[in-house]
mmCIF file of C-alpha atoms and ligand atoms in Angstrom:
data_model
loop_
_atom_site.group_PDB
_atom_site.id
_atom_site.type_symbol
_atom_site.label_atom_id
_atom_site.label_comp_id
_atom_site.label_asym_id
_atom_site.label_seq_id
_atom_site.Cartn_x
_atom_site.Cartn_y
_atom_site.Cartn_z
ATOM 1 C CA UNK A 9 -4.251 17.530 1.600
ATOM 2 C CA UNK A 10 -5.591 17.325 -1.839
ATOM 3 C CA UNK A 11 -7.595 20.470 -3.510
ATOM 4 C CA UNK A 12 -10.755 19.521 -4.277
ATOM 5 C CA UNK A 13 -12.901 20.532 -6.962
ATOM 6 C CA UNK A 14 -15.962 22.993 -6.354
ATOM 7 C CA UNK A 15 -18.674 20.712 -4.479
ATOM 8 C CA UNK A 16 -16.265 17.677 -4.283
ATOM 9 C CA UNK A 17 -14.381 17.057 -0.357
ATOM 10 C CA UNK A 18 -13.068 14.099 1.625
ATOM 11 C CA UNK A 19 -16.643 13.010 2.829
ATOM 12 C CA UNK A 20 -18.418 13.361 -0.658
ATOM 13 C CA UNK A 21 -15.571 11.694 -2.392
ATOM 14 C CA UNK A 22 -15.404 8.689 -0.004
ATOM 15 C CA UNK A 23 -19.351 8.277 -0.387
ATOM 16 C CA UNK A 24 -19.588 8.907 -3.862
ATOM 17 C CA UNK A 25 -16.333 7.663 -5.778
ATOM 18 C CA UNK A 26 -14.132 5.650 -3.036
ATOM 19 C CA UNK A 27 -14.283 2.123 -4.527
ATOM 20 C CA UNK A 28 -17.075 2.881 -6.642
ATOM 21 C CA UNK A 29 -16.275 5.010 -9.937
ATOM 22 C CA UNK A 30 -13.445 7.107 -11.261
ATOM 23 C CA UNK A 31 -13.084 10.610 -11.028
ATOM 24 C CA UNK A 32 -10.559 13.078 -12.571
ATOM 25 C CA UNK A 33 -9.452 15.745 -10.050
ATOM 26 C CA UNK A 34 -7.664 18.792 -12.175
ATOM 27 C CA UNK A 35 -4.913 20.711 -10.252
ATOM 28 C CA UNK A 36 -5.510 18.656 -7.236
ATOM 29 C CA UNK A 37 -1.990 19.188 -6.133
ATOM 30 C CA UNK A 38 -1.314 22.498 -7.469
ATOM 31 C CA UNK A 39 2.483 23.455 -8.323
ATOM 32 C CA UNK A 40 3.447 19.633 -8.207
ATOM 33 C CA UNK A 41 7.010 19.109 -8.498
ATOM 34 C CA UNK A 42 7.726 15.326 -9.380
ATOM 35 C CA UNK A 43 10.520 14.421 -6.817
ATOM 36 C CA UNK A 44 11.853 12.243 -9.288
ATOM 37 C CA UNK A 45 13.017 13.355 -13.177
ATOM 38 C CA UNK A 46 13.402 10.752 -15.792
ATOM 39 C CA UNK A 47 17.094 10.052 -15.372
ATOM 40 C CA UNK A 48 16.475 9.311 -11.928
ATOM 41 C CA UNK A 49 13.830 6.931 -12.243
ATOM 42 C CA UNK A 50 16.015 5.229 -15.224
ATOM 43 C CA UNK A 51 18.838 5.130 -12.180
ATOM 44 C CA UNK A 52 16.344 3.443 -9.829
ATOM 45 C CA UNK A 53 15.303 0.730 -12.559
ATOM 46 C CA UNK A 54 19.252 -0.055 -12.877
ATOM 47 C CA UNK A 55 19.674 -0.918 -8.904
ATOM 48 C CA UNK A 56 19.606 -4.239 -7.686
ATOM 49 C CA UNK A 57 16.858 -4.910 -5.214
ATOM 50 C CA UNK A 58 13.993 -2.443 -6.672
ATOM 51 C CA UNK A 59 11.238 -3.857 -8.922
ATOM 52 C CA UNK A 60 11.323 -2.504 -12.216
ATOM 53 C CA UNK A 61 10.193 -3.251 -15.781
ATOM 54 C CA UNK A 62 9.834 -1.807 -18.996
ATOM 55 C CA UNK A 63 6.764 -2.527 -21.116
ATOM 56 C CA UNK A 64 6.841 -2.142 -24.853
ATOM 57 C CA UNK A 65 4.380 -2.301 -27.562
ATOM 58 C CA UNK A 66 5.605 -4.037 -30.660
ATOM 59 C CA UNK A 67 3.810 -5.364 -33.579
ATOM 60 C CA UNK A 68 4.549 -9.341 -33.303
ATOM 61 C CA UNK A 69 4.631 -10.300 -29.913
ATOM 62 C CA UNK A 70 1.993 -7.498 -29.778
ATOM 63 C CA UNK A 71 3.405 -6.212 -25.981
ATOM 64 C CA UNK A 72 6.622 -7.123 -24.338
ATOM 65 C CA UNK A 73 7.354 -7.263 -21.081
ATOM 66 C CA UNK A 74 11.280 -6.822 -19.684
ATOM 67 C CA UNK A 75 11.998 -7.071 -15.773
ATOM 68 C CA UNK A 76 14.972 -4.938 -14.232
ATOM 69 C CA UNK A 77 17.591 -4.497 -12.897
ATOM 70 C CA UNK A 78 18.582 -2.756 -16.442
ATOM 71 C CA UNK A 79 22.336 -2.073 -17.432
ATOM 72 C CA UNK A 80 22.551 1.564 -17.876
ATOM 73 C CA UNK A 81 23.137 1.063 -22.051
ATOM 74 C CA UNK A 82 19.540 -0.559 -22.182
ATOM 75 C CA UNK A 83 18.120 3.013 -22.275
ATOM 76 C CA UNK A 84 20.094 4.179 -25.010
ATOM 77 C CA UNK A 85 18.718 1.567 -27.094
ATOM 78 C CA UNK A 86 15.353 2.042 -26.448
ATOM 79 C CA UNK A 87 13.094 3.314 -29.336
ATOM 80 C CA UNK A 88 11.960 6.727 -29.872
ATOM 81 C CA UNK A 89 8.261 5.712 -28.804
ATOM 82 C CA UNK A 90 5.944 2.758 -27.799
ATOM 83 C CA UNK A 91 7.312 1.992 -24.264
ATOM 84 C CA UNK A 92 7.089 2.775 -20.484
ATOM 85 C CA UNK A 93 9.551 2.458 -17.637
ATOM 86 C CA UNK A 94 8.121 1.737 -14.411
ATOM 87 C CA UNK A 95 9.426 1.705 -10.757
ATOM 88 C CA UNK A 96 7.672 0.086 -8.005
ATOM 89 C CA UNK A 97 7.967 1.006 -4.173
ATOM 90 C CA UNK A 98 9.632 4.147 -4.433
ATOM 91 C CA UNK A 99 8.634 5.625 -1.125
ATOM 92 C CA UNK A 100 10.751 2.755 0.291
ATOM 93 C CA UNK A 101 13.717 3.380 -1.614
ATOM 94 C CA UNK A 102 13.782 7.345 -2.139
ATOM 95 C CA UNK A 103 11.964 8.223 1.316
ATOM 96 C CA UNK A 104 11.773 12.068 -0.089
ATOM 97 C CA UNK A 105 9.335 10.654 -2.440
ATOM 98 C CA UNK A 106 6.661 10.148 0.060
ATOM 99 C CA UNK A 107 5.629 13.782 -0.046
ATOM 100 C CA UNK A 108 3.574 12.597 -3.183
ATOM 101 C CA UNK A 109 1.626 10.758 -0.571
ATOM 102 C CA UNK A 110 0.633 13.763 1.821
ATOM 103 C CA UNK A 111 -2.598 14.588 -0.079
ATOM 104 C CA UNK A 112 -3.969 11.119 0.432
ATOM 105 C CA UNK A 113 -4.014 10.984 4.299
ATOM 106 C CA UNK A 114 -7.267 10.857 4.287
ATOM 107 C CA UNK A 115 -7.348 7.136 3.866
ATOM 108 C CA UNK A 116 -5.855 4.729 6.498
ATOM 109 C CA UNK A 117 -2.080 4.642 6.492
ATOM 110 C CA UNK A 118 -2.586 0.898 6.633
ATOM 111 C CA UNK A 119 -4.536 0.605 3.037
ATOM 112 C CA UNK A 120 -1.671 2.095 1.412
ATOM 113 C CA UNK A 121 0.380 -0.023 -0.278
ATOM 114 C CA UNK A 122 3.124 1.552 -2.704
ATOM 115 C CA UNK A 123 4.377 4.648 -4.746
ATOM 116 C CA UNK A 124 5.084 3.520 -8.135
ATOM 117 C CA UNK A 125 6.414 5.863 -10.927
ATOM 118 C CA UNK A 126 6.581 5.523 -14.392
ATOM 119 C CA UNK A 127 8.132 7.597 -17.254
ATOM 120 C CA UNK A 128 7.070 7.161 -20.815
ATOM 121 C CA UNK A 129 8.418 9.023 -24.150
ATOM 122 C CA UNK A 130 5.421 10.594 -26.319
ATOM 123 C CA UNK A 131 3.120 7.390 -27.220
ATOM 124 C CA UNK A 132 4.180 5.298 -24.700
ATOM 125 C CA UNK A 133 1.778 3.369 -22.514
ATOM 126 C CA UNK A 134 1.480 0.038 -20.632
ATOM 127 C CA UNK A 135 -1.525 -0.947 -22.701
ATOM 128 C CA UNK A 136 -5.316 -1.105 -21.648
ATOM 129 C CA UNK A 137 -6.007 -3.175 -18.533
ATOM 130 C CA UNK A 138 -7.560 -2.858 -14.790
ATOM 131 C CA UNK A 139 -5.934 -3.007 -11.748
ATOM 132 C CA UNK A 140 -7.130 -4.870 -8.608
ATOM 133 C CA UNK A 141 -6.413 -2.084 -6.358
ATOM 134 C CA UNK A 142 -7.445 1.545 -5.705
ATOM 135 C CA UNK A 143 -5.002 3.897 -7.313
ATOM 136 C CA UNK A 144 -4.688 7.706 -7.628
ATOM 137 C CA UNK A 145 -2.645 8.482 -10.786
ATOM 138 C CA UNK A 146 -0.957 11.764 -10.069
ATOM 139 C CA UNK A 147 0.389 13.535 -13.326
ATOM 140 C CA UNK A 148 4.213 14.675 -12.409
ATOM 141 C CA UNK A 149 5.615 15.634 -15.757
ATOM 142 C CA UNK A 150 4.295 15.901 -19.204
ATOM 143 C CA UNK A 151 0.873 15.616 -20.346
ATOM 144 C CA UNK A 152 -0.925 11.798 -20.405
ATOM 145 C CA UNK A 153 -4.363 11.382 -21.942
ATOM 146 C CA UNK A 154 -6.268 8.972 -20.044
ATOM 147 C CA UNK A 155 -9.064 6.568 -21.693
ATOM 148 C CA UNK A 156 -11.413 4.823 -19.071
ATOM 149 C CA UNK A 157 -14.133 2.624 -18.923
ATOM 150 C CA UNK A 158 -15.313 2.131 -15.404
ATOM 151 C CA UNK A 159 -17.070 -1.068 -15.788
ATOM 152 C CA UNK A 160 -15.508 -3.252 -18.783
ATOM 153 C CA UNK A 161 -18.284 -5.879 -19.885
ATOM 154 C CA UNK A 162 -15.397 -7.748 -21.640
ATOM 155 C CA UNK A 163 -12.432 -9.343 -20.229
ATOM 156 C CA UNK A 164 -10.779 -10.728 -22.856
ATOM 157 C CA UNK A 165 -7.005 -10.802 -22.923
ATOM 158 C CA UNK A 166 -5.124 -9.535 -25.844
ATOM 159 C CA UNK A 167 -3.216 -13.159 -26.719
ATOM 160 C CA UNK A 168 0.372 -13.717 -27.064
ATOM 161 C CA UNK A 169 2.028 -11.518 -24.468
ATOM 162 C CA UNK A 170 2.647 -12.136 -20.669
ATOM 163 C CA UNK A 171 0.886 -8.911 -19.871
ATOM 164 C CA UNK A 172 -2.892 -9.013 -18.777
ATOM 165 C CA UNK A 173 -4.127 -6.618 -21.486
ATOM 166 C CA UNK A 174 -7.695 -5.812 -22.527
ATOM 167 C CA UNK A 175 -8.771 -7.031 -26.395
ATOM 168 C CA UNK A 176 -12.008 -5.106 -26.300
ATOM 169 C CA UNK A 177 -11.181 -2.220 -24.375
ATOM 170 C CA UNK A 178 -13.471 1.081 -25.191
ATOM 171 C CA UNK A 179 -13.308 4.099 -23.563
ATOM 172 C CA UNK A 180 -16.003 5.731 -22.114
ATOM 173 C CA UNK A 181 -14.341 8.689 -20.207
ATOM 174 C CA UNK A 182 -11.226 10.782 -21.959
ATOM 175 C CA UNK A 183 -8.985 12.998 -19.688
ATOM 176 C CA UNK A 184 -5.769 14.563 -20.413
ATOM 177 C CA UNK A 185 -3.600 15.091 -17.328
ATOM 178 C CA UNK A 186 -1.025 17.513 -16.511
ATOM 179 C CA UNK A 187 1.203 18.089 -13.712
ATOM 180 C CA UNK A 188 -0.624 18.188 -10.239
ATOM 181 C CA UNK A 189 -3.963 16.443 -11.918
ATOM 182 C CA UNK A 190 -5.115 13.275 -10.227
ATOM 183 C CA UNK A 191 -6.852 10.648 -11.541
ATOM 184 C CA UNK A 192 -8.495 8.057 -8.948
ATOM 185 C CA UNK A 193 -9.340 4.742 -10.219
ATOM 186 C CA UNK A 194 -11.480 1.989 -8.030
ATOM 187 C CA UNK A 195 -10.714 -1.526 -8.474
ATOM 188 C CA UNK A 196 -11.733 -3.099 -12.076
ATOM 189 C CA UNK A 197 -11.885 0.298 -14.026
ATOM 190 C CA UNK A 198 -10.610 -0.283 -17.140
ATOM 191 C CA UNK A 199 -7.964 2.430 -18.139
ATOM 192 C CA UNK A 200 -5.033 3.219 -20.853
ATOM 193 C CA UNK A 201 -2.842 5.764 -20.182
ATOM 194 C CA UNK A 202 -0.884 7.399 -23.294
ATOM 195 C CA UNK A 203 2.002 9.764 -22.898
ATOM 196 C CA UNK A 204 1.476 12.907 -24.841
ATOM 197 C CA UNK A 205 5.148 14.420 -23.973
ATOM 198 C CA UNK A 206 7.938 12.934 -22.226
ATOM 199 C CA UNK A 207 5.865 11.858 -19.084
ATOM 200 C CA UNK A 208 6.289 10.918 -15.457
ATOM 201 C CA UNK A 209 3.234 9.656 -13.717
ATOM 202 C CA UNK A 210 3.271 8.422 -10.092
ATOM 203 C CA UNK A 211 0.641 5.748 -8.709
ATOM 204 C CA UNK A 212 -0.429 5.817 -5.219
ATOM 205 C CA UNK A 213 -1.499 2.332 -5.037
ATOM 206 C CA UNK A 214 -3.924 1.116 -2.054
ATOM 207 C CA UNK A 215 -4.075 -2.738 -1.306
ATOM 208 C CA UNK A 216 -6.772 -4.673 0.013
ATOM 209 C CA UNK A 217 -5.879 -7.875 1.547
ATOM 210 C CA UNK A 218 -7.398 -11.559 -0.114
ATOM 211 C CA UNK A 219 -9.465 -13.158 2.318
ATOM 212 C CA UNK A 220 -6.941 -16.230 1.739
ATOM 213 C CA UNK A 221 -4.366 -14.250 2.900
ATOM 214 C CA UNK A 222 -6.248 -13.005 6.217
ATOM 215 C CA UNK A 223 -7.595 -16.689 6.806
ATOM 216 C CA UNK A 224 -4.217 -17.882 6.293
ATOM 217 C CA UNK A 225 -2.781 -15.856 8.803
ATOM 218 C CA UNK A 226 -5.690 -16.395 11.319
ATOM 219 C CA UNK A 227 -4.770 -19.817 10.808
ATOM 220 C CA UNK A 228 -1.490 -19.286 12.229
ATOM 221 C CA UNK A 229 -2.707 -17.230 15.428
ATOM 222 C CA UNK A 230 -5.363 -19.742 15.828
ATOM 223 C CA UNK A 231 -2.838 -22.796 15.761
ATOM 224 C CA UNK A 232 -0.953 -20.914 18.349
ATOM 225 C CA UNK A 233 -3.871 -20.212 20.528
ATOM 226 C CA UNK A 234 -5.797 -23.580 20.054
ATOM 227 C CA UNK A 235 -9.111 -22.766 20.923
ATOM 228 C CA UNK A 236 -11.610 -25.633 20.598
ATOM 229 C CA UNK A 237 -15.100 -25.851 19.391
ATOM 230 C CA UNK A 238 -17.513 -26.092 21.817
ATOM 231 C CA UNK A 239 -21.376 -27.158 22.041
ATOM 232 C CA UNK A 240 -22.883 -27.095 25.577
ATOM 233 C CA UNK A 241 -25.942 -25.517 24.159
ATOM 234 C CA UNK A 242 -26.658 -28.792 22.221
ATOM 235 C CA UNK A 243 -30.346 -29.999 21.994
ATOM 236 C CA UNK A 244 -31.915 -33.326 20.731
ATOM 237 C CA UNK A 245 -32.742 -32.316 17.090
ATOM 238 C CA UNK A 246 -28.783 -31.613 16.609
ATOM 239 C CA UNK A 247 -28.567 -35.495 16.282
ATOM 240 C CA UNK A 248 -30.830 -36.443 13.203
ATOM 241 C CA UNK A 249 -29.352 -38.897 10.844
ATOM 242 C CA UNK A 250 -26.335 -37.632 9.246
ATOM 243 C CA UNK A 251 -27.018 -33.939 9.631
ATOM 244 C CA UNK A 252 -25.283 -30.922 9.922
ATOM 245 C CA UNK A 253 -27.956 -29.111 11.839
ATOM 246 C CA UNK A 254 -28.419 -25.213 11.107
ATOM 247 C CA UNK A 255 -28.019 -24.590 14.888
ATOM 248 C CA UNK A 256 -24.307 -26.187 14.318
ATOM 249 C CA UNK A 257 -23.743 -24.126 11.898
ATOM 250 C CA UNK A 258 -24.728 -20.786 13.329
ATOM 251 C CA UNK A 259 -23.084 -22.038 16.441
ATOM 252 C CA UNK A 260 -19.607 -22.291 14.414
ATOM 253 C CA UNK A 261 -20.504 -18.886 12.874
ATOM 254 C CA UNK A 262 -20.652 -17.359 16.422
ATOM 255 C CA UNK A 263 -17.782 -19.342 17.792
ATOM 256 C CA UNK A 264 -15.608 -18.109 15.234
ATOM 257 C CA UNK A 265 -16.757 -14.626 15.423
ATOM 258 C CA UNK A 266 -16.879 -14.535 19.411
ATOM 259 C CA UNK A 267 -14.276 -17.043 20.934
ATOM 260 C CA UNK A 268 -11.569 -17.215 18.137
ATOM 261 C CA UNK A 269 -11.555 -13.596 16.481
ATOM 262 C CA UNK A 270 -12.993 -11.570 19.354
ATOM 263 C CA UNK A 271 -12.515 -12.801 22.471
ATOM 264 C CA UNK A 272 -9.076 -13.875 21.841
ATOM 265 C CA UNK A 273 -7.833 -10.628 19.888
ATOM 266 C CA UNK A 274 -7.006 -12.923 17.092
ATOM 267 C CA UNK A 275 -8.446 -11.038 14.445
ATOM 268 C CA UNK A 276 -7.166 -7.561 15.519
ATOM 269 C CA UNK A 277 -3.559 -9.097 16.226
ATOM 270 C CA UNK A 278 -3.545 -10.870 13.019
ATOM 271 C CA UNK A 279 -4.636 -7.832 10.832
ATOM 272 C CA UNK A 280 -2.103 -5.817 12.613
ATOM 273 C CA UNK A 281 0.885 -8.455 11.674
ATOM 274 C CA UNK A 282 -0.489 -9.126 8.453
ATOM 275 C CA UNK A 283 -1.053 -5.530 7.367
ATOM 276 C CA UNK A 284 2.605 -4.105 8.465
ATOM 277 C CA UNK A 285 4.490 -7.437 7.020
ATOM 278 C CA UNK A 286 6.691 -6.022 4.405
ATOM 279 C CA UNK A 287 7.291 -7.802 1.114
ATOM 280 C CA UNK A 288 10.057 -10.428 1.609
ATOM 281 C CA UNK A 289 13.112 -8.273 -0.341
ATOM 282 C CA UNK A 290 11.444 -4.939 1.543
ATOM 283 C CA UNK A 291 12.212 -5.959 5.164
ATOM 284 C CA UNK A 292 14.704 -3.643 7.025
ATOM 285 C CA UNK A 293 17.841 -5.683 7.699
ATOM 286 C CA UNK A 294 18.591 -5.781 11.566
ATOM 287 C CA UNK A 295 21.678 -3.970 12.645
ATOM 288 C CA UNK A 296 24.928 -6.297 12.865
ATOM 289 C CA UNK A 297 25.539 -5.499 16.554
ATOM 290 C CA UNK A 298 22.779 -5.116 18.805
ATOM 291 C CA UNK A 299 22.112 -1.534 20.334
ATOM 292 C CA UNK A 300 22.038 -2.035 24.072
ATOM 293 C CA UNK A 301 20.773 0.608 26.777
ATOM 294 C CA UNK A 302 23.842 2.316 27.649
ATOM 295 C CA UNK A 303 24.937 2.518 23.918
ATOM 296 C CA UNK A 304 21.511 3.919 23.256
ATOM 297 C CA UNK A 305 21.820 6.457 26.221
ATOM 298 C CA UNK A 306 25.321 7.469 24.954
ATOM 299 C CA UNK A 307 24.024 8.441 21.348
ATOM 300 C CA UNK A 308 21.302 10.458 22.784
ATOM 301 C CA UNK A 309 23.462 12.438 25.302
ATOM 302 C CA UNK A 310 25.780 13.227 22.134
ATOM 303 C CA UNK A 311 22.717 14.710 20.635
ATOM 304 C CA UNK A 312 21.959 11.790 18.311
ATOM 305 C CA UNK A 313 18.224 10.942 17.588
ATOM 306 C CA UNK A 314 16.381 7.992 15.886
ATOM 307 C CA UNK A 315 14.813 7.456 12.544
ATOM 308 C CA UNK A 316 12.526 4.924 11.170
ATOM 309 C CA UNK A 317 13.985 2.908 8.725
ATOM 310 C CA UNK A 318 12.201 3.664 5.235
ATOM 311 C CA UNK A 319 10.785 0.141 4.707
ATOM 312 C CA UNK A 320 9.290 0.001 8.250
ATOM 313 C CA UNK A 321 5.445 -0.702 8.184
ATOM 314 C CA UNK A 322 3.921 0.282 11.335
ATOM 315 C CA UNK A 323 0.256 0.591 12.833
ATOM 316 C CA UNK A 324 -1.430 0.530 16.029
ATOM 317 C CA UNK A 325 -4.377 -0.835 17.741
ATOM 318 C CA UNK A 326 -6.145 -0.623 20.913
ATOM 319 C CA UNK A 327 -6.166 -3.340 23.451
ATOM 320 C CA UNK A 328 -8.464 -3.857 26.696
ATOM 321 C CA UNK A 329 -5.118 -1.895 28.752
ATOM 322 C CA UNK A 330 -2.943 0.140 26.395
ATOM 323 C CA UNK A 331 -2.434 -0.110 23.165
ATOM 324 C CA UNK A 332 -0.579 -2.950 20.421
ATOM 325 C CA UNK A 333 1.933 -1.673 18.379
ATOM 326 C CA UNK A 334 2.777 -3.705 15.259
ATOM 327 C CA UNK A 335 5.923 -3.208 13.500
ATOM 328 C CA UNK A 336 7.157 -5.171 10.218
ATOM 329 C CA UNK A 337 4.724 -8.190 11.114
ATOM 330 C CA UNK A 338 5.299 -8.049 15.100
ATOM 331 C CA UNK A 339 2.753 -7.338 17.565
ATOM 332 C CA UNK A 340 4.422 -5.772 20.679
ATOM 333 C CA UNK A 341 2.023 -4.749 23.765
ATOM 334 C CA UNK A 342 2.551 -1.194 24.632
ATOM 335 C CA UNK A 343 1.567 0.414 28.268
ATOM 336 C CA UNK A 344 -0.996 2.764 28.175
ATOM 337 C CA UNK A 345 1.628 5.693 29.044
ATOM 338 C CA UNK A 346 3.227 4.885 26.009
ATOM 339 C CA UNK A 347 0.147 5.563 23.947
ATOM 340 C CA UNK A 348 1.456 9.239 22.333
ATOM 341 C CA UNK A 349 4.707 6.922 21.836
ATOM 342 C CA UNK A 350 2.888 4.564 19.662
ATOM 343 C CA UNK A 351 1.123 7.326 17.539
ATOM 344 C CA UNK A 352 4.398 9.311 16.882
ATOM 345 C CA UNK A 353 6.235 6.183 15.946
ATOM 346 C CA UNK A 354 3.740 5.290 13.458
ATOM 347 C CA UNK A 355 3.001 8.786 12.248
ATOM 348 C CA UNK A 356 6.344 10.202 11.951
ATOM 349 C CA UNK A 357 9.876 9.201 10.823
ATOM 350 C CA UNK A 358 12.253 10.949 12.922
ATOM 351 C CA UNK A 359 12.787 11.939 16.716
ATOM 352 C CA UNK A 360 15.134 14.152 18.190
ATOM 353 C CA UNK A 361 17.694 13.225 21.389
ATOM 354 C CA UNK A 362 15.172 15.054 23.807
ATOM 355 C CA UNK A 363 11.938 13.305 22.797
ATOM 356 C CA UNK A 364 13.540 9.728 22.966
ATOM 357 C CA UNK A 365 14.881 10.598 26.198
ATOM 358 C CA UNK A 366 11.469 11.238 27.728
ATOM 359 C CA UNK A 367 10.225 7.843 26.260
ATOM 360 C CA UNK A 368 12.760 5.878 27.920
ATOM 361 C CA UNK A 369 11.635 7.292 31.026
ATOM 362 C CA UNK A 370 8.071 6.045 30.735
ATOM 363 C CA UNK A 371 7.159 2.499 31.987
ATOM 364 C CA UNK A 372 8.228 0.103 29.065
ATOM 365 C CA UNK A 373 9.631 2.672 27.235
ATOM 366 C CA UNK A 374 13.120 1.730 27.050
ATOM 367 C CA UNK A 375 12.491 -1.969 26.463
ATOM 368 C CA UNK A 376 10.403 -1.164 23.556
ATOM 369 C CA UNK A 377 12.916 1.292 21.543
ATOM 370 C CA UNK A 378 15.618 -1.543 22.405
ATOM 371 C CA UNK A 379 13.296 -3.881 21.092
ATOM 372 C CA UNK A 380 12.520 -1.680 17.748
ATOM 373 C CA UNK A 381 16.014 -1.098 17.171
ATOM 374 C CA UNK A 382 17.222 -4.587 17.677
ATOM 375 C CA UNK A 383 14.992 -5.713 14.397
ATOM 376 C CA UNK A 384 15.884 -2.908 12.328
ATOM 377 C CA UNK A 385 12.714 -1.101 12.756
ATOM 378 C CA UNK A 386 14.257 2.044 14.124
ATOM 379 C CA UNK A 387 17.845 3.209 13.219
ATOM 380 C CA UNK A 388 20.135 5.819 15.322
ATOM 381 C CA UNK A 389 20.888 8.764 13.285
HETATM 382 C C1 SIN B 427 1.406 4.426 -15.811
HETATM 383 O O1 SIN B 427 2.063 4.994 -14.824
HETATM 384 O O2 SIN B 427 2.067 4.503 -17.226
HETATM 385 C C2 SIN B 427 0.668 3.263 -15.916
HETATM 386 C C3 SIN B 427 -0.401 3.329 -14.591
HETATM 387 C C4 SIN B 427 -1.282 2.631 -14.376
HETATM 388 O O3 SIN B 427 -2.214 2.576 -15.678
HETATM 389 O O4 SIN B 427 -1.798 1.751 -14.005
HETATM 390 CO CO1 CO B 428 -2.888 0.342 -14.090
#
């Protein structure tokens, strides 16, 4: 949990600031110890399969972007100042880094997107910009001066750079973040953070799906279910020349809401699958050889447990009877007796043999665990 400043707590934060306005939370994570140091951040940026970039401030062109992976020598050739290195999805690549997220569990897990880390020498930044997402910026090492404009009037971009940077940025707030300080920014708040020292900043980023993505996913589920429009409550006035009557529009709205979204369970299932779908390059790989029940039992008898693949995304939602467990974009119906199992699979990341053996004894328990082992969501440890 975060250490809230006097007069602020989760409820008040959600009511006053969440998705509304920036707030600086000094010492919100006391004695914060950055899970990675600058060399380790550079090391990650050299690995294929890990998204990284260097943003550099120049005079002409004004700002440049280089995408990783980088050769280790690249870091020896960087100037003393004026650049930032950023690494995305660190939570999936370095599971221990997830402790940075611990203070933010007051928000739904499915809302979380990724943990990004940045390193900058004194004077380094990524330029003034707005993000489309809510973000908590946790200062990890050194100090960073933040300039923030909660609602920028001008969105004019700096020309001649691939980066979306604001040409007319004017700061309204200034905060200097030290290790353990947290700055919350809602979507659309303009910000510019310049390193004052050798500086590591963690961004705990939250996503909000685009309507287009939800609608496209709904279209896929609806195609499979083929529910068709019906108008058994038609009245004669609806047949005026060429008219799409208000009653018809209202009926479509009700039909979409009741028959398509609600009754068919379409919305719940679509959301669960959409919100747990990993980015394509961050999908847990399926094991080479499938685990079968006798093999699993031998593994548990020998004292081995299970763990969740660090890239696995899981969520759960109630059904009429029991639960649906969502794992990496798939929906699995779960027996009511497995309610606590579904909760444990979502909340925790590893389980000892005795616990898993208990799960296997419940109705549908072994089928569920074998299914999750087969697609790589879970692993034997
Ligand atoms: C950074 O960590 O340097 C950039 C974070 C941000 O401005 O969103
Ligand atoms: Co930003």
